[in-house]
Coordinates of C-alpha atoms in Angstrom, one line a residue:
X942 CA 0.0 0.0 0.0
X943 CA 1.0 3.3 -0.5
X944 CA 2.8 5.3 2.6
X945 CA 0.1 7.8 4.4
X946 CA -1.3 10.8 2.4
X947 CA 1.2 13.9 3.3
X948 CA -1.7 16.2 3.8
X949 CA -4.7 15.9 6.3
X950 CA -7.1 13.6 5.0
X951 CA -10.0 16.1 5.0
X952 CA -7.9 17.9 2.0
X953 CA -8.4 17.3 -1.3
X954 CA -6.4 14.3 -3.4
X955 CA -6.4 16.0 -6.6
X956 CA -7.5 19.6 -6.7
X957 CA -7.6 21.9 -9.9
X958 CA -8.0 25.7 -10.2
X959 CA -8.7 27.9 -13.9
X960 CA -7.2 24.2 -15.6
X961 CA -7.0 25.7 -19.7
X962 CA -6.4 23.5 -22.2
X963 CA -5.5 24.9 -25.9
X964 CA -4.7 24.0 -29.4
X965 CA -3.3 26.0 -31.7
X966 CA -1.5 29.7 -31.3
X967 CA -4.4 31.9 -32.4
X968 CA -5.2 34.2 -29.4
X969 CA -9.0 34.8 -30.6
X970 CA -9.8 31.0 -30.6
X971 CA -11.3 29.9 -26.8
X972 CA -9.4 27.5 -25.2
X973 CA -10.9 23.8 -26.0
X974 CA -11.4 23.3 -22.0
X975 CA -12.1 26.6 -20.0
X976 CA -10.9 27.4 -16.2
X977 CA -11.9 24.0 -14.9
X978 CA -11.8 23.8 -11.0
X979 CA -12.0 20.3 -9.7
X980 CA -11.4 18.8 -6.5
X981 CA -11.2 15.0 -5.9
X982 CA -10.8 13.6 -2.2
X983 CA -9.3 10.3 -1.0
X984 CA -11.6 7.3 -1.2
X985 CA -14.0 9.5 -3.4
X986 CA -16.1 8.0 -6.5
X987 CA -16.6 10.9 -9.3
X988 CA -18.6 10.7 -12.4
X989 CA -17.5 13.3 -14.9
X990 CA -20.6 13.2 -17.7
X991 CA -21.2 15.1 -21.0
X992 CA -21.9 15.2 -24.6
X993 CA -19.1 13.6 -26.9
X994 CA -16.6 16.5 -27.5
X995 CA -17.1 18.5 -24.0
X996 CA -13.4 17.9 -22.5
X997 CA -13.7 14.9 -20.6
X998 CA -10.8 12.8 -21.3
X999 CA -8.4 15.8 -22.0
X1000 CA -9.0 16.3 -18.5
X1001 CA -8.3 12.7 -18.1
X1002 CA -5.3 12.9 -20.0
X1003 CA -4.3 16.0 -17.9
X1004 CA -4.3 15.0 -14.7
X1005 CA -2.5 11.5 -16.1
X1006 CA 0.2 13.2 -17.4
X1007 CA -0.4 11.8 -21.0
X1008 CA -1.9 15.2 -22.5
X1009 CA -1.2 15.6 -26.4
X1010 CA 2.4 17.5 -26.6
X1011 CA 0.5 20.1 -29.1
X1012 CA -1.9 21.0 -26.3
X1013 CA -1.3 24.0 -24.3
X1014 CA -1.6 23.7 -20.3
X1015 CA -2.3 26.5 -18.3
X1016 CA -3.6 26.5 -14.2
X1017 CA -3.3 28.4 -11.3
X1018 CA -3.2 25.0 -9.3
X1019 CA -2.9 21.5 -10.3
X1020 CA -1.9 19.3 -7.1
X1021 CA -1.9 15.7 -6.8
X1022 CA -1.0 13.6 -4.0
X1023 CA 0.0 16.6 -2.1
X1024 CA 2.8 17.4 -5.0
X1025 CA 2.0 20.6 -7.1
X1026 CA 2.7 18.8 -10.5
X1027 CA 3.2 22.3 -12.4
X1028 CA 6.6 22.9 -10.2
X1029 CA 7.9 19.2 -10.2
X1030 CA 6.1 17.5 -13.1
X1031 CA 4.2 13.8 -13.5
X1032 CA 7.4 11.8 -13.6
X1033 CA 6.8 10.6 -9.8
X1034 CA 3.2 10.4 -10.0
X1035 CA 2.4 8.5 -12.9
X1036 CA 1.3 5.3 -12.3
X1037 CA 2.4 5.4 -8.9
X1038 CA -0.3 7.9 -7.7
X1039 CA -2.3 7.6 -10.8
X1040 CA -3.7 5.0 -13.1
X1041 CA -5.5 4.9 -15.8
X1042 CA -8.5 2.6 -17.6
X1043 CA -8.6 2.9 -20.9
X1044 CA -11.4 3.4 -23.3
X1045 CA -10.2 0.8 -26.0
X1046 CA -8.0 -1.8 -24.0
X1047 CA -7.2 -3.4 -27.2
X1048 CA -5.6 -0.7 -28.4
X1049 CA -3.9 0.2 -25.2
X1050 CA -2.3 -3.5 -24.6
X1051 CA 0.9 -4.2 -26.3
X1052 CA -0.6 -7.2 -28.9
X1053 CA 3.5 -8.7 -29.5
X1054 CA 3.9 -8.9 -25.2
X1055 CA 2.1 -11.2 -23.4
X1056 CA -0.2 -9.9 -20.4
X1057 CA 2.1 -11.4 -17.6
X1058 CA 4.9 -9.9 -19.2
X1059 CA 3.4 -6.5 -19.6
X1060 CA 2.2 -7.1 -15.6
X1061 CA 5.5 -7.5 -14.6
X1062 CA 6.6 -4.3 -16.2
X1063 CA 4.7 -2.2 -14.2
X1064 CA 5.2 -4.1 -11.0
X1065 CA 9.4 -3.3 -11.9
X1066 CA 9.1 0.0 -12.7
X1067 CA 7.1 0.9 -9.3
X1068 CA 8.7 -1.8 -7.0
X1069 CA 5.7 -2.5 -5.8
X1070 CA 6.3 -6.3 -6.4
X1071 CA 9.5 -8.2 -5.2
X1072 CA 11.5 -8.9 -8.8
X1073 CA 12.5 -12.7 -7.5
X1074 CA 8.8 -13.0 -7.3
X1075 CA 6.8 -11.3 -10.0
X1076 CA 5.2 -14.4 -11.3
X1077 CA 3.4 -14.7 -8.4
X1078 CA 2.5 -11.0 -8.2
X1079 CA 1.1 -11.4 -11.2
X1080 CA -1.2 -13.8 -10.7
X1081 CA -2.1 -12.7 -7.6
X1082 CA -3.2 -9.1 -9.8
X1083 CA -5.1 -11.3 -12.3
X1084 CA -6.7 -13.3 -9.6
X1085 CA -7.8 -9.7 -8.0
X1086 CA -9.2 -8.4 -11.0
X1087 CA -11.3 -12.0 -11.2
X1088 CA -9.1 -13.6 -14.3
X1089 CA -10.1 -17.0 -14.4
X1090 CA -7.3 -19.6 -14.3
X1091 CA -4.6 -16.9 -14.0
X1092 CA -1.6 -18.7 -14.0
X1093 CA -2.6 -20.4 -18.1
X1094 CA -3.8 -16.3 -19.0
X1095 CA -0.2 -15.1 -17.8
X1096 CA 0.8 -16.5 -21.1
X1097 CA -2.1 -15.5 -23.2
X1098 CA -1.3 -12.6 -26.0
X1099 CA -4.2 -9.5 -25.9
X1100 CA -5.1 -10.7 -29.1
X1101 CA -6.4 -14.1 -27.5
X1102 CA -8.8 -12.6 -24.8
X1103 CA -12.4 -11.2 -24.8
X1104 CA -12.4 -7.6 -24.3
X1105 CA -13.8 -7.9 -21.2
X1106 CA -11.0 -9.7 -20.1
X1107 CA -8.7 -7.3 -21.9
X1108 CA -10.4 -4.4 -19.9
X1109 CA -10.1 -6.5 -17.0
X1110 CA -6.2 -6.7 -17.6
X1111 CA -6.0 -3.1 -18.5
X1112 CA -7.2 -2.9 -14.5
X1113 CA -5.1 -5.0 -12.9
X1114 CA -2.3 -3.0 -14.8
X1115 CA -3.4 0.1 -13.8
X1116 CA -4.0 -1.0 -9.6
X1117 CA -0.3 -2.7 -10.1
X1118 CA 1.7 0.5 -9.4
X1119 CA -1.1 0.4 -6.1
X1120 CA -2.1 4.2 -7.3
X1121 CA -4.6 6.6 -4.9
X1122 CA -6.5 8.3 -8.2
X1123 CA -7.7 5.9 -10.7
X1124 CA -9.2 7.8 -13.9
X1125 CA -11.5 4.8 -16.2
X1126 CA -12.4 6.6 -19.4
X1127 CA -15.7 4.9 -20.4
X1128 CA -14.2 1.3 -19.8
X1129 CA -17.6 -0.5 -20.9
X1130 CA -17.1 1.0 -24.3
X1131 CA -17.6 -1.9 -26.8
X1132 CA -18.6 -4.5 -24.2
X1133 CA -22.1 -6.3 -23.9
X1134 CA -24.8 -4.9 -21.1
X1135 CA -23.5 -7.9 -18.8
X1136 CA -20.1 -7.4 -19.1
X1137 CA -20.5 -3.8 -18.5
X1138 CA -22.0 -4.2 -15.2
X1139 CA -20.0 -6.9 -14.1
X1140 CA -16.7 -4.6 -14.6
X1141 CA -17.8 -0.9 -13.5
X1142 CA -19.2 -3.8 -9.9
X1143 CA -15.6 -5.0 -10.0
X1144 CA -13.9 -1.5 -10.4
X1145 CA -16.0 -0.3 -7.4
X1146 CA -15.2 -2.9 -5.3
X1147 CA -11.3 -2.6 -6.0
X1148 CA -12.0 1.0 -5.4
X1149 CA -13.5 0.4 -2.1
X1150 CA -10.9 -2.5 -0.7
X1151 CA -8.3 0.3 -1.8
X1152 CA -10.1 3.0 -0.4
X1153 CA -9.0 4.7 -3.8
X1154 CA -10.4 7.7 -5.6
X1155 CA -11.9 7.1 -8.7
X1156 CA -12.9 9.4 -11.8
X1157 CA -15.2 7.4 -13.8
X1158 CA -16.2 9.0 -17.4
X1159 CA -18.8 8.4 -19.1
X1160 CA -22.0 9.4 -21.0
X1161 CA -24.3 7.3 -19.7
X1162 CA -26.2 9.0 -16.7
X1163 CA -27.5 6.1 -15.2
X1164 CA -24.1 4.4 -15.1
X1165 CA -23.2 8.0 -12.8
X1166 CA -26.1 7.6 -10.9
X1167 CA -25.4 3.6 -9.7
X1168 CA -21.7 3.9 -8.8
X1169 CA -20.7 7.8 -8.3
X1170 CA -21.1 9.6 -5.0
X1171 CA -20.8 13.1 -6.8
X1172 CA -21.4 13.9 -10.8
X1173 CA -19.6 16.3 -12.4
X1174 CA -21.3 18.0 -15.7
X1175 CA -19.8 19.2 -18.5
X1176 CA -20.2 20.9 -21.4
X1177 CA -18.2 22.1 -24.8
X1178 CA -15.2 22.1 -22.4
X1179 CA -17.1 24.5 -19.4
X1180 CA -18.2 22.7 -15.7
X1181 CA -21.6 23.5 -15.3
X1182 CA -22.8 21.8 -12.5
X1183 CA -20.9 19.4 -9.7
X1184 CA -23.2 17.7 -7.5
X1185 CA -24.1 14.6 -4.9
X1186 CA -26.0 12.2 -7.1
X1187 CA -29.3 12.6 -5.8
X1188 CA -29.3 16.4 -5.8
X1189 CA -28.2 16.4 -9.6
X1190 CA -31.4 14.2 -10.1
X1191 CA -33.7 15.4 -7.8
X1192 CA -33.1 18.7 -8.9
X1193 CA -30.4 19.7 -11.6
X1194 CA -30.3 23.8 -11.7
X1195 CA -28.1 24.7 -15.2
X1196 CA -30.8 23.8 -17.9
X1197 CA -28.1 21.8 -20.0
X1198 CA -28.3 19.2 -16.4
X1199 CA -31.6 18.9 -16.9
X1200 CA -31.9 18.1 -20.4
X1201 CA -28.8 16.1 -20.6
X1202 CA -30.9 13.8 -17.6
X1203 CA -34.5 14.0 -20.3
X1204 CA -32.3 12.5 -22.4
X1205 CA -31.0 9.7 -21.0
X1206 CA -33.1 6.6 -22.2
X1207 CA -33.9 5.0 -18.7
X1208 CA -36.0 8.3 -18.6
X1209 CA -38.2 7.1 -21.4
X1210 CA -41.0 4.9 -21.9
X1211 CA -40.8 4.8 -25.4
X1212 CA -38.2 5.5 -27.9
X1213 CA -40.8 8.2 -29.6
X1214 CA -40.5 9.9 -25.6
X1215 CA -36.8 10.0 -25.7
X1216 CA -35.9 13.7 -25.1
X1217 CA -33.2 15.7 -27.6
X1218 CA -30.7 18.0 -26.7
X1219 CA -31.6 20.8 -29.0
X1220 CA -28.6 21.7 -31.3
X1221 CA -24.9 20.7 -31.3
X1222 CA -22.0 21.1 -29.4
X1223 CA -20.5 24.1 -30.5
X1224 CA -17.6 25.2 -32.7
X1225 CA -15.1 27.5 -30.8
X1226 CA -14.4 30.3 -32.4
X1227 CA -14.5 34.1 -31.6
X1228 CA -18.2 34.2 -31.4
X1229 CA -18.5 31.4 -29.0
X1230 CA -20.4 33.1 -26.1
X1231 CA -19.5 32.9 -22.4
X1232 CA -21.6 30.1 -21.6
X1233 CA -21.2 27.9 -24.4
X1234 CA -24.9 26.9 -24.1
X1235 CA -26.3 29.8 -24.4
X1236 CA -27.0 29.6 -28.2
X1237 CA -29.2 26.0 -27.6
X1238 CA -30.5 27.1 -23.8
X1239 CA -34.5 29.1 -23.8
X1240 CA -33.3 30.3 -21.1
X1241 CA -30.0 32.1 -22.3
X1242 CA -30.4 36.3 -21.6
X1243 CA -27.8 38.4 -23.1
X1244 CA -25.5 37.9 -19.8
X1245 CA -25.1 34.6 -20.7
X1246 CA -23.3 35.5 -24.1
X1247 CA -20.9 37.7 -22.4
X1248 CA -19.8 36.6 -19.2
X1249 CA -19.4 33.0 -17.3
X1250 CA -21.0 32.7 -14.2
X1251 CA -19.0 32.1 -11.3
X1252 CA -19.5 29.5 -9.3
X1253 CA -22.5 29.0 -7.3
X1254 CA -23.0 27.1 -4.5
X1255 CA -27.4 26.0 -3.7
X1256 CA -27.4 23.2 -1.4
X1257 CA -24.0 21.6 0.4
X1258 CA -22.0 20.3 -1.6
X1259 CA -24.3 21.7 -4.7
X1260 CA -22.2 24.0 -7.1
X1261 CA -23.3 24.9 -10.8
X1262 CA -22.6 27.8 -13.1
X1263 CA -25.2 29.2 -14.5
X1264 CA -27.4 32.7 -14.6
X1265 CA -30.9 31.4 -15.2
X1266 CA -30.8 27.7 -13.2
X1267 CA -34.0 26.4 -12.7

């Protein structure tokens, strides 16, 4: 296990402050992910939700330390772990601190290395294993992460497993470097309805035994609702609302919460009473408004268009951004 946080444990694990991501060096384009504040706390599960395209897994990538080298970072804080990452960089973090689930674990597996071998890699490079004993170790991780007859799948090739067990690999991988943040960026992706539910149930439960944060994205709502404590909403790169589950459902204030919920088909009776989200995601460009719903939102007054609301907080615990919630 990892040595005791250096920070009280009330504080925050990760915490963010104006996090601006940017492509390209043309000052009049917005940044593709605006002042994002975040804060993550030991042992916490987090949902970050949103439409395809509203900043999720840069953030992901971010806080990882794997962010596209074209990409532009700019905050006034990124901490993790009690290390403030913009003075002294990932190189002690990654892996060790945080881990990461990827959305294709196909891809993301070497396909020429076999899974023991790629185990053992990470168990070397974080010495969290002894190296006289790493075949154990290994199976001991691919027992955890509920590999059936682990020590025969040691030897297996990616290539040769479902992808459920390849996302189940890709888990053990990221738990081997035993890190406090775990980000899973939509790891049901691909896989069939029991699958899904049988590794987002295995992921909490790791999560729990660990007592290890978890940021878990994904664009299904209902997924949010049955394994996150808190949701975070986003949209076209902006934080709009960061709630406990129930308050987000019981009653979501930014408009965009509340139809992004309509439109989640658990909502439905019918297919012909499935809710739309009215519009697209928008372009960034010099005429992008403040609040970069504000060209799909009946709500939207001119205010909208020309200045981001600050942080509001309704409720404990209950923050959005918005100037006409509901």
């Amino acid at each position: 296990m990892n040595a005791p946080l250096a920070f009280p444990v009330e504080a925050p694990l990760l915490s963010l402050r104006r996090l601006t991501i940017s492509f390209g060096s043309d000052a009049s384009h917005p940044p593709t992910v605006d002042g994002v504040d975040l804060d993550i706390r030991p042992g916490e599960f987090v949902a970050l939700v949103g439409e395809s395209g509203s900043g999720k897994s840069l953030i992901a990538h971010t806080i990882a330390g794997i962010l596209d080298p074209a990409a532009k970072l700019d905050a006034d804080r990124l901490m993790l772990a009690g290390t403030d990452i913009l003075a002294n960089g990932w190189d002690q973090l990654r892996g060790s601190e945080v881990g990461i689930v990827f959305q294709n674990s196909r891809a993301a597996l070497n396909p020429i290395r076999s899974i023991g071998r790629q185990l053992a890699d990470v168990f070397k490079a974080h010495g969290t294993a002894p190296r006289a004993d790493l075949a154990s170790a290994v199976i001991a991780a691919l027992t955890d992460v509920r590999i059936p007859d682990p020590q025969r799948r040691m030897n297996a090739y990616p290539g040769e497993l479902s992808g459920g067990m390849c996302q189940r690999v890709m888990l053990a991988i990221a738990l081997a470097g035993d890190p406090s943040l775990l980000i899973a960026d939509e790891p049901t992706t691909g896989l069939d309805a029991t699958t899904q539910s049988a590794i987002l149930a295995l992921l909490l439960e790791r999560a729990r035994a660990r007592r290890m944060a978890v940021i878990l994205i994904t664009h299904d709502l209902e997924v949010a609702r049955a394994y996150a404590e808190r949701i975070v909403v986003m949209h076209a790169g902006q934080i709009v609302e960061d709630a406990p589950v129930s308050a987000l459902f019981s009653k979501p204030r930014p408009p965009y919460s509340a139809l992004l919920i309509a439109a989640t088909p658990a909502r439905a009776h019918s297919v012909d009473a499935l809710a739309g989200i009215p519009g697209n995601t928008p372009v960034l460009d010099a005429h992008t408004p403040a609040c970069r719903f504000a060209d799909r939102c009946e709500h939207a007054e001119s205010l909208c268009r020309t200045v981001f609301p600050s942080r509001r907080l309704d409720t404990e615990g209950h923050a959005f951004h918005c100037w006409r919630p509901l």
